[in-house]
């Protein structure tokens, strides 16, 4: 390690000794009528005039609470706890530059279940300075859904299930986190994991398009952070959900979660199981000129019968070492097993005349096993700061054995031969991550954040492909290979928040990341040996014009590194002349983006412009003329420029009818070099996400969602054009009182319209392709949910209205 970098890290560690002097906060205590402190009470800061939620927290064991970083304004504080009547303070003025100590808040006992009444839910979408927050529990359609389905219905998010890719605002470099922690798993496995994650365990999903400096610089599109539900009640409590659905096959999704909090300890956990056996249909149509100028057309269809079984378990323990220090341990394990039988048929014609037929029977297993652990320590300083340490240890094992039985026929359907091909891919992965973060105020107007991080990864990949000649297995030397990747990423960051005035604030940050990557193949030797460092600046400017109008401006520089599967050899056959493969020549891509957000009352408007050099297209088609093979694999585009406009407008017509509209416009310009020629592509795209919710009675509500996407360019498949598609989803929900739980019914893709069709006309390679994927099915799904807890906390079952709303507001 170079000495300047060592000195930089040493400076970061020494800076944790800096004191804090800022006191821009509101403090107080909550007691019962006997004068005893109430721990874990919900405390909400609300605007005095319209009770708009500003910030929330929970009380400590001493009954004390603290609401830091509050701007100037007129507020009131509301406190509530199960078994007590909620109480609000009188309105008070806060100057934004000094500490306010509120008089003690005393809660009276005796709240009955039928007194808990809900009049509203939290908005489904909330725009913050650097992210959009989706409140999953506010949508009826989330019942029985997976995390992947929630993302598919989210504004600006596009999920490609076939290629296991997720894009955000037209950019495919998305990093997914769970509770603020990166998954560090291959994209294909991550999509399977999200498909097996029950939405009933999810509190919010955050779409972070301009991450600050304390986030990794990886990913041109930013981060998607899935925040799981955390119970704050004392004693034992939890919930469970049971789902069953029918479409083109059956689906069942079940989960249970619990939380036990007593004194200084909090034990929590959840388990979920998913089984999905819905069928799929693919069609790949391509035409090209061969070496003899003959027009060759190949049409391949795939009738697939997959079964996904997913088990996910997560448990943890938090222990309060002192009033301001918490230590935590987290363990999790996943087993996602995807098996499939498919019948593929390939018809080849030459100059319009049938020339060959191939029937391919395919049996595949794609299984991901994952175990992870985390140990963490966090110490809160008295004046709004903290110091934290996190250590993560992750183990993955991917297995992907596949058998292909090919039956070849001539143009007159006369049988020629049968060929049995096998491929086996095994990938064990080990990852260790350590990081420390420090945050504190160094003056009334300045807050300092510093941190360091190290991520160490080891990937091994063994691919074995061959055919049977009689009873002998003969390896294919071109496709069989063993490779290993070692990667080390060291990072340090610093950022400063400066309060310029009561209405204006500035945040600037700088992150440095140094990457060492080494990919070794048993046949090619050292394939990749890279060592490079990059600086990633970020800047945010926020200005509040008045109580109704505010705007934010942000800038960020980011990197997208090629994944292991992008570089390492792997093979997935569609037919004997069509397959997916890795490419070790792929280089990292660097992007710069600026964004402007405007918030007027509840209206959200955003404009963003980004430029990325060397965009990684993970599944770009390439025609191998020598072998007449169509190969899908990763490669670098020359550059990509994306301009985005988005708006969100929640509308309340009556107390029983609400509407949410999110509209996104993208202009995507791609330059791609093919055979020495620079080709330019330009595509305009609109996305409309429309949701209406109706409250027919206290216990009956419904929701309808319409999602439309106009033709768009797919950067993760190169320059393919995805034709327009739309989907209509409907749900209705019935609550059954104190202990009866909630029953919901929903229909996904009501009109059975979700079919993807991608086209690509590439005259430079004499290639034209049209790919159709029908992976989405109209599904009818019933979901039953209920809560449990001890008798003292029986009112927890009713918090789907009043108290649940308060819990959801505490972020």
PDB file of N, CA and C in Angstrom, residues 731-789:
ATOM      1  N   UNK A 731     -56.101  -5.318  -6.701  1.00  0.00           N
ATOM      2  CA  UNK A 731     -56.142  -6.001  -5.414  1.00  0.00           C
ATOM      3  C   UNK A 731     -57.252  -5.466  -4.535  1.00  0.00           C
ATOM      4  N   UNK A 732     -57.773  -6.325  -3.666  1.00  0.00           N
ATOM      5  CA  UNK A 732     -58.793  -5.944  -2.691  1.00  0.00           C
ATOM      6  C   UNK A 732     -58.437  -6.592  -1.359  1.00  0.00           C
ATOM      7  N   UNK A 733     -58.715  -5.882  -0.262  1.00  0.00           N
ATOM      8  CA  UNK A 733     -58.271  -6.326   1.054  1.00  0.00           C
ATOM      9  C   UNK A 733     -59.394  -6.185   2.071  1.00  0.00           C
ATOM     10  N   UNK A 734     -59.544  -7.213   2.929  1.00  0.00           N
ATOM     11  CA  UNK A 734     -60.570  -7.228   3.966  1.00  0.00           C
ATOM     12  C   UNK A 734     -59.917  -7.526   5.308  1.00  0.00           C
ATOM     13  N   UNK A 735     -60.198  -6.680   6.312  1.00  0.00           N
ATOM     14  CA  UNK A 735     -59.706  -6.904   7.666  1.00  0.00           C
ATOM     15  C   UNK A 735     -60.821  -7.507   8.510  1.00  0.00           C
ATOM     16  N   UNK A 736     -60.439  -8.399   9.438  1.00  0.00           N
ATOM     17  CA  UNK A 736     -61.422  -9.142  10.223  1.00  0.00           C
ATOM     18  C   UNK A 736     -61.316  -8.844  11.715  1.00  0.00           C
ATOM     19  N   UNK A 737     -61.107  -7.615  12.074  1.00  0.00           N
ATOM     20  CA  UNK A 737     -61.156  -7.235  13.470  1.00  0.00           C
ATOM     21  C   UNK A 737     -59.902  -7.570  14.242  1.00  0.00           C
ATOM     22  N   UNK A 738     -60.075  -7.664  15.594  1.00  0.00           N
ATOM     23  CA  UNK A 738     -58.941  -7.737  16.516  1.00  0.00           C
ATOM     24  C   UNK A 738     -58.010  -8.894  16.237  1.00  0.00           C
ATOM     25  N   UNK A 739     -58.540 -10.105  16.167  1.00  0.00           N
ATOM     26  CA  UNK A 739     -57.688 -11.282  16.013  1.00  0.00           C
ATOM     27  C   UNK A 739     -57.915 -11.998  14.686  1.00  0.00           C
ATOM     28  N   UNK A 740     -58.732 -11.423  13.838  1.00  0.00           N
ATOM     29  CA  UNK A 740     -59.096 -12.119  12.607  1.00  0.00           C
ATOM     30  C   UNK A 740     -58.102 -12.005  11.486  1.00  0.00           C
ATOM     31  N   UNK A 741     -57.154 -11.067  11.576  1.00  0.00           N
ATOM     32  CA  UNK A 741     -56.166 -10.906  10.527  1.00  0.00           C
ATOM     33  C   UNK A 741     -56.720 -10.183   9.311  1.00  0.00           C
ATOM     34  N   UNK A 742     -56.019 -10.325   8.189  1.00  0.00           N
ATOM     35  CA  UNK A 742     -56.364  -9.639   6.944  1.00  0.00           C
ATOM     36  C   UNK A 742     -56.281 -10.622   5.787  1.00  0.00           C
ATOM     37  N   UNK A 743     -57.294 -10.588   4.939  1.00  0.00           N
ATOM     38  CA  UNK A 743     -57.318 -11.420   3.731  1.00  0.00           C
ATOM     39  C   UNK A 743     -57.310 -10.501   2.521  1.00  0.00           C
ATOM     40  N   UNK A 744     -56.402 -10.759   1.599  1.00  0.00           N
ATOM     41  CA  UNK A 744     -56.339  -9.960   0.376  1.00  0.00           C
ATOM     42  C   UNK A 744     -56.387 -10.870  -0.839  1.00  0.00           C
ATOM     43  N   UNK A 745     -56.945 -10.329  -1.903  1.00  0.00           N
ATOM     44  CA  UNK A 745     -57.001 -11.023  -3.190  1.00  0.00           C
ATOM     45  C   UNK A 745     -56.477 -10.065  -4.243  1.00  0.00           C
ATOM     46  N   UNK A 746     -55.588 -10.559  -5.098  1.00  0.00           N
ATOM     47  CA  UNK A 746     -55.062  -9.692  -6.143  1.00  0.00           C
ATOM     48  C   UNK A 746     -54.905 -10.467  -7.434  1.00  0.00           C
ATOM     49  N   UNK A 747     -54.891  -9.724  -8.523  1.00  0.00           N
ATOM     50  CA  UNK A 747     -54.657 -10.277  -9.852  1.00  0.00           C
ATOM     51  C   UNK A 747     -53.471  -9.536 -10.449  1.00  0.00           C
ATOM     52  N   UNK A 748     -52.401 -10.254 -10.717  1.00  0.00           N
ATOM     53  CA  UNK A 748     -51.250  -9.685 -11.404  1.00  0.00           C
ATOM     54  C   UNK A 748     -51.422  -9.836 -12.909  1.00  0.00           C
ATOM     55  N   UNK A 749     -51.086  -8.770 -13.648  1.00  0.00           N
ATOM     56  CA  UNK A 749     -51.177  -8.789 -15.113  1.00  0.00           C
ATOM     57  C   UNK A 749     -52.581  -9.213 -15.539  1.00  0.00           C
ATOM     58  N   UNK A 750     -53.551  -8.423 -15.131  1.00  0.00           N
ATOM     59  CA  UNK A 750     -54.965  -8.744 -15.320  1.00  0.00           C
ATOM     60  C   UNK A 750     -55.303  -9.053 -16.776  1.00  0.00           C
ATOM     61  N   UNK A 751     -54.711  -8.328 -17.717  1.00  0.00           N
ATOM     62  CA  UNK A 751     -55.022  -8.498 -19.138  1.00  0.00           C
ATOM     63  C   UNK A 751     -54.035  -9.425 -19.846  1.00  0.00           C
ATOM     64  N   UNK A 752     -53.143 -10.059 -19.100  1.00  0.00           N
ATOM     65  CA  UNK A 752     -52.147 -10.977 -19.661  1.00  0.00           C
ATOM     66  C   UNK A 752     -51.391 -10.318 -20.821  1.00  0.00           C
ATOM     67  N   UNK A 753     -50.901  -9.100 -20.557  1.00  0.00           N
ATOM     68  CA  UNK A 753     -50.281  -8.294 -21.613  1.00  0.00           C
ATOM     69  C   UNK A 753     -48.770  -8.158 -21.475  1.00  0.00           C
ATOM     70  N   UNK A 754     -48.202  -8.679 -20.395  1.00  0.00           N
ATOM     71  CA  UNK A 754     -46.769  -8.502 -20.143  1.00  0.00           C
ATOM     72  C   UNK A 754     -45.943  -9.502 -20.943  1.00  0.00           C
ATOM     73  N   UNK A 755     -45.627  -9.122 -22.156  1.00  0.00           N
ATOM     74  CA  UNK A 755     -44.742  -9.918 -23.010  1.00  0.00           C
ATOM     75  C   UNK A 755     -43.660  -8.993 -23.546  1.00  0.00           C
ATOM     76  N   UNK A 756     -42.414  -9.428 -23.409  1.00  0.00           N
ATOM     77  CA  UNK A 756     -41.295  -8.626 -23.881  1.00  0.00           C
ATOM     78  C   UNK A 756     -40.903  -9.050 -25.289  1.00  0.00           C
ATOM     79  N   UNK A 757     -40.738  -8.053 -26.151  1.00  0.00           N
ATOM     80  CA  UNK A 757     -40.279  -8.308 -27.514  1.00  0.00           C
ATOM     81  C   UNK A 757     -39.127  -7.360 -27.819  1.00  0.00           C
ATOM     82  N   UNK A 758     -37.952  -7.936 -28.093  1.00  0.00           N
ATOM     83  CA  UNK A 758     -36.754  -7.156 -28.375  1.00  0.00           C
ATOM     84  C   UNK A 758     -36.325  -7.374 -29.818  1.00  0.00           C
ATOM     85  N   UNK A 759     -35.980  -6.288 -30.483  1.00  0.00           N
ATOM     86  CA  UNK A 759     -35.535  -6.361 -31.877  1.00  0.00           C
ATOM     87  C   UNK A 759     -34.176  -5.681 -32.018  1.00  0.00           C
ATOM     88  N   UNK A 760     -33.390  -6.174 -32.981  1.00  0.00           N
ATOM     89  CA  UNK A 760     -32.085  -5.589 -33.247  1.00  0.00           C
ATOM     90  C   UNK A 760     -31.753  -5.804 -34.715  1.00  0.00           C
ATOM     91  N   UNK A 761     -31.584  -4.704 -35.432  1.00  0.00           N
ATOM     92  CA  UNK A 761     -31.206  -4.753 -36.846  1.00  0.00           C
ATOM     93  C   UNK A 761     -29.756  -4.296 -36.950  1.00  0.00           C
ATOM     94  N   UNK A 762     -28.858  -5.230 -37.276  1.00  0.00           N
ATOM     95  CA  UNK A 762     -27.428  -4.958 -37.278  1.00  0.00           C
ATOM     96  C   UNK A 762     -26.857  -5.269 -38.659  1.00  0.00           C
ATOM     97  N   UNK A 763     -26.988  -4.325 -39.606  1.00  0.00           N
ATOM     98  CA  UNK A 763     -26.508  -4.602 -40.966  1.00  0.00           C
ATOM     99  C   UNK A 763     -24.992  -4.759 -41.044  1.00  0.00           C
ATOM    100  N   UNK A 764     -24.252  -4.164 -40.085  1.00  0.00           N
ATOM    101  CA  UNK A 764     -22.796  -4.287 -40.108  1.00  0.00           C
ATOM    102  C   UNK A 764     -22.362  -5.739 -39.929  1.00  0.00           C
ATOM    103  N   UNK A 765     -23.156  -6.528 -39.211  1.00  0.00           N
ATOM    104  CA  UNK A 765     -22.858  -7.948 -39.044  1.00  0.00           C
ATOM    105  C   UNK A 765     -23.831  -8.817 -39.841  1.00  0.00           C
ATOM    106  N   UNK A 766     -24.591  -8.187 -40.750  1.00  0.00           N
ATOM    107  CA  UNK A 766     -25.583  -8.916 -41.556  1.00  0.00           C
ATOM    108  C   UNK A 766     -26.518  -9.742 -40.669  1.00  0.00           C
ATOM    109  N   UNK A 767     -26.927  -9.139 -39.544  1.00  0.00           N
ATOM    110  CA  UNK A 767     -27.691  -9.885 -38.546  1.00  0.00           C
ATOM    111  C   UNK A 767     -28.941  -9.114 -38.154  1.00  0.00           C
ATOM    112  N   UNK A 768     -30.050  -9.836 -38.104  1.00  0.00           N
ATOM    113  CA  UNK A 768     -31.318  -9.270 -37.632  1.00  0.00           C
ATOM    114  C   UNK A 768     -31.920 -10.251 -36.636  1.00  0.00           C
ATOM    115  N   UNK A 769     -32.253  -9.765 -35.434  1.00  0.00           N
ATOM    116  CA  UNK A 769     -32.807 -10.655 -34.410  1.00  0.00           C
ATOM    117  C   UNK A 769     -34.097 -10.079 -33.844  1.00  0.00           C
ATOM    118  N   UNK A 770     -35.016 -10.975 -33.502  1.00  0.00           N
ATOM    119  CA  UNK A 770     -36.248 -10.634 -32.788  1.00  0.00           C
ATOM    120  C   UNK A 770     -36.444 -11.677 -31.691  1.00  0.00           C
ATOM    121  N   UNK A 771     -36.439 -11.226 -30.440  1.00  0.00           N
ATOM    122  CA  UNK A 771     -36.565 -12.131 -29.298  1.00  0.00           C
ATOM    123  C   UNK A 771     -37.839 -11.803 -28.529  1.00  0.00           C
ATOM    124  N   UNK A 772     -38.649 -12.811 -28.264  1.00  0.00           N
ATOM    125  CA  UNK A 772     -39.888 -12.639 -27.508  1.00  0.00           C
ATOM    126  C   UNK A 772     -39.820 -13.485 -26.246  1.00  0.00           C
ATOM    127  N   UNK A 773     -40.102 -12.846 -25.100  1.00  0.00           N
ATOM    128  CA  UNK A 773     -40.058 -13.537 -23.805  1.00  0.00           C
ATOM    129  C   UNK A 773     -41.400 -13.370 -23.098  1.00  0.00           C
ATOM    130  N   UNK A 774     -42.074 -14.469 -22.856  1.00  0.00           N
ATOM    131  CA  UNK A 774     -43.325 -14.466 -22.095  1.00  0.00           C
ATOM    132  C   UNK A 774     -43.040 -15.130 -20.749  1.00  0.00           C
ATOM    133  N   UNK A 775     -42.527 -14.312 -19.807  1.00  0.00           N
ATOM    134  CA  UNK A 775     -42.150 -14.832 -18.491  1.00  0.00           C
ATOM    135  C   UNK A 775     -43.125 -14.398 -17.407  1.00  0.00           C
ATOM    136  N   UNK A 776     -44.091 -13.573 -17.782  1.00  0.00           N
ATOM    137  CA  UNK A 776     -45.044 -13.048 -16.815  1.00  0.00           C
ATOM    138  C   UNK A 776     -46.403 -13.682 -17.083  1.00  0.00           C
ATOM    139  N   UNK A 777     -47.113 -14.008 -16.038  1.00  0.00           N
ATOM    140  CA  UNK A 777     -48.381 -14.696 -16.188  1.00  0.00           C
ATOM    141  C   UNK A 777     -49.472 -13.971 -15.412  1.00  0.00           C
ATOM    142  N   UNK A 778     -50.676 -14.006 -15.979  1.00  0.00           N
ATOM    143  CA  UNK A 778     -51.824 -13.530 -15.201  1.00  0.00           C
ATOM    144  C   UNK A 778     -52.008 -14.488 -14.026  1.00  0.00           C
ATOM    145  N   UNK A 779     -51.925 -13.954 -12.822  1.00  0.00           N
ATOM    146  CA  UNK A 779     -51.938 -14.784 -11.620  1.00  0.00           C
ATOM    147  C   UNK A 779     -52.997 -14.283 -10.652  1.00  0.00           C
ATOM    148  N   UNK A 780     -53.792 -15.209 -10.125  1.00  0.00           N
ATOM    149  CA  UNK A 780     -54.797 -14.910  -9.105  1.00  0.00           C
ATOM    150  C   UNK A 780     -54.239 -15.387  -7.765  1.00  0.00           C
ATOM    151  N   UNK A 781     -54.128 -14.478  -6.807  1.00  0.00           N
ATOM    152  CA  UNK A 781     -53.404 -14.791  -5.576  1.00  0.00           C
ATOM    153  C   UNK A 781     -54.205 -14.367  -4.347  1.00  0.00           C
ATOM    154  N   UNK A 782     -54.362 -15.290  -3.391  1.00  0.00           N
ATOM    155  CA  UNK A 782     -54.960 -15.011  -2.090  1.00  0.00           C
ATOM    156  C   UNK A 782     -53.845 -14.961  -1.045  1.00  0.00           C
ATOM    157  N   UNK A 783     -53.926 -13.984  -0.143  1.00  0.00           N
ATOM    158  CA  UNK A 783     -52.943 -13.851   0.932  1.00  0.00           C
ATOM    159  C   UNK A 783     -53.654 -13.574   2.248  1.00  0.00           C
ATOM    160  N   UNK A 784     -53.281 -14.338   3.275  1.00  0.00           N
ATOM    161  CA  UNK A 784     -53.822 -14.111   4.616  1.00  0.00           C
ATOM    162  C   UNK A 784     -52.671 -13.737   5.541  1.00  0.00           C
ATOM    163  N   UNK A 785     -52.823 -12.647   6.287  1.00  0.00           N
ATOM    164  CA  UNK A 785     -51.797 -12.200   7.226  1.00  0.00           C
ATOM    165  C   UNK A 785     -52.411 -12.001   8.602  1.00  0.00           C
ATOM    166  N   UNK A 786     -51.607 -12.204   9.618  1.00  0.00           N
ATOM    167  CA  UNK A 786     -52.056 -11.982  10.987  1.00  0.00           C
ATOM    168  C   UNK A 786     -50.841 -11.703  11.857  1.00  0.00           C
ATOM    169  N   UNK A 787     -51.101 -11.145  13.024  1.00  0.00           N
ATOM    170  CA  UNK A 787     -50.047 -10.814  13.972  1.00  0.00           C
ATOM    171  C   UNK A 787     -50.236 -11.610  15.245  1.00  0.00           C
ATOM    172  N   UNK A 788     -49.180 -11.729  16.009  1.00  0.00           N
ATOM    173  CA  UNK A 788     -49.278 -12.391  17.304  1.00  0.00           C
ATOM    174  C   UNK A 788     -48.414 -11.639  18.308  1.00  0.00           C
ATOM    175  N   UNK A 789     -48.744 -11.814  19.580  1.00  0.00           N
ATOM    176  CA  UNK A 789     -47.997 -11.174  20.650  1.00  0.00           C
ATOM    177  C   UNK A 789     -48.576 -11.568  21.985  1.00  0.00           C
TER     178      UNK A 789
END
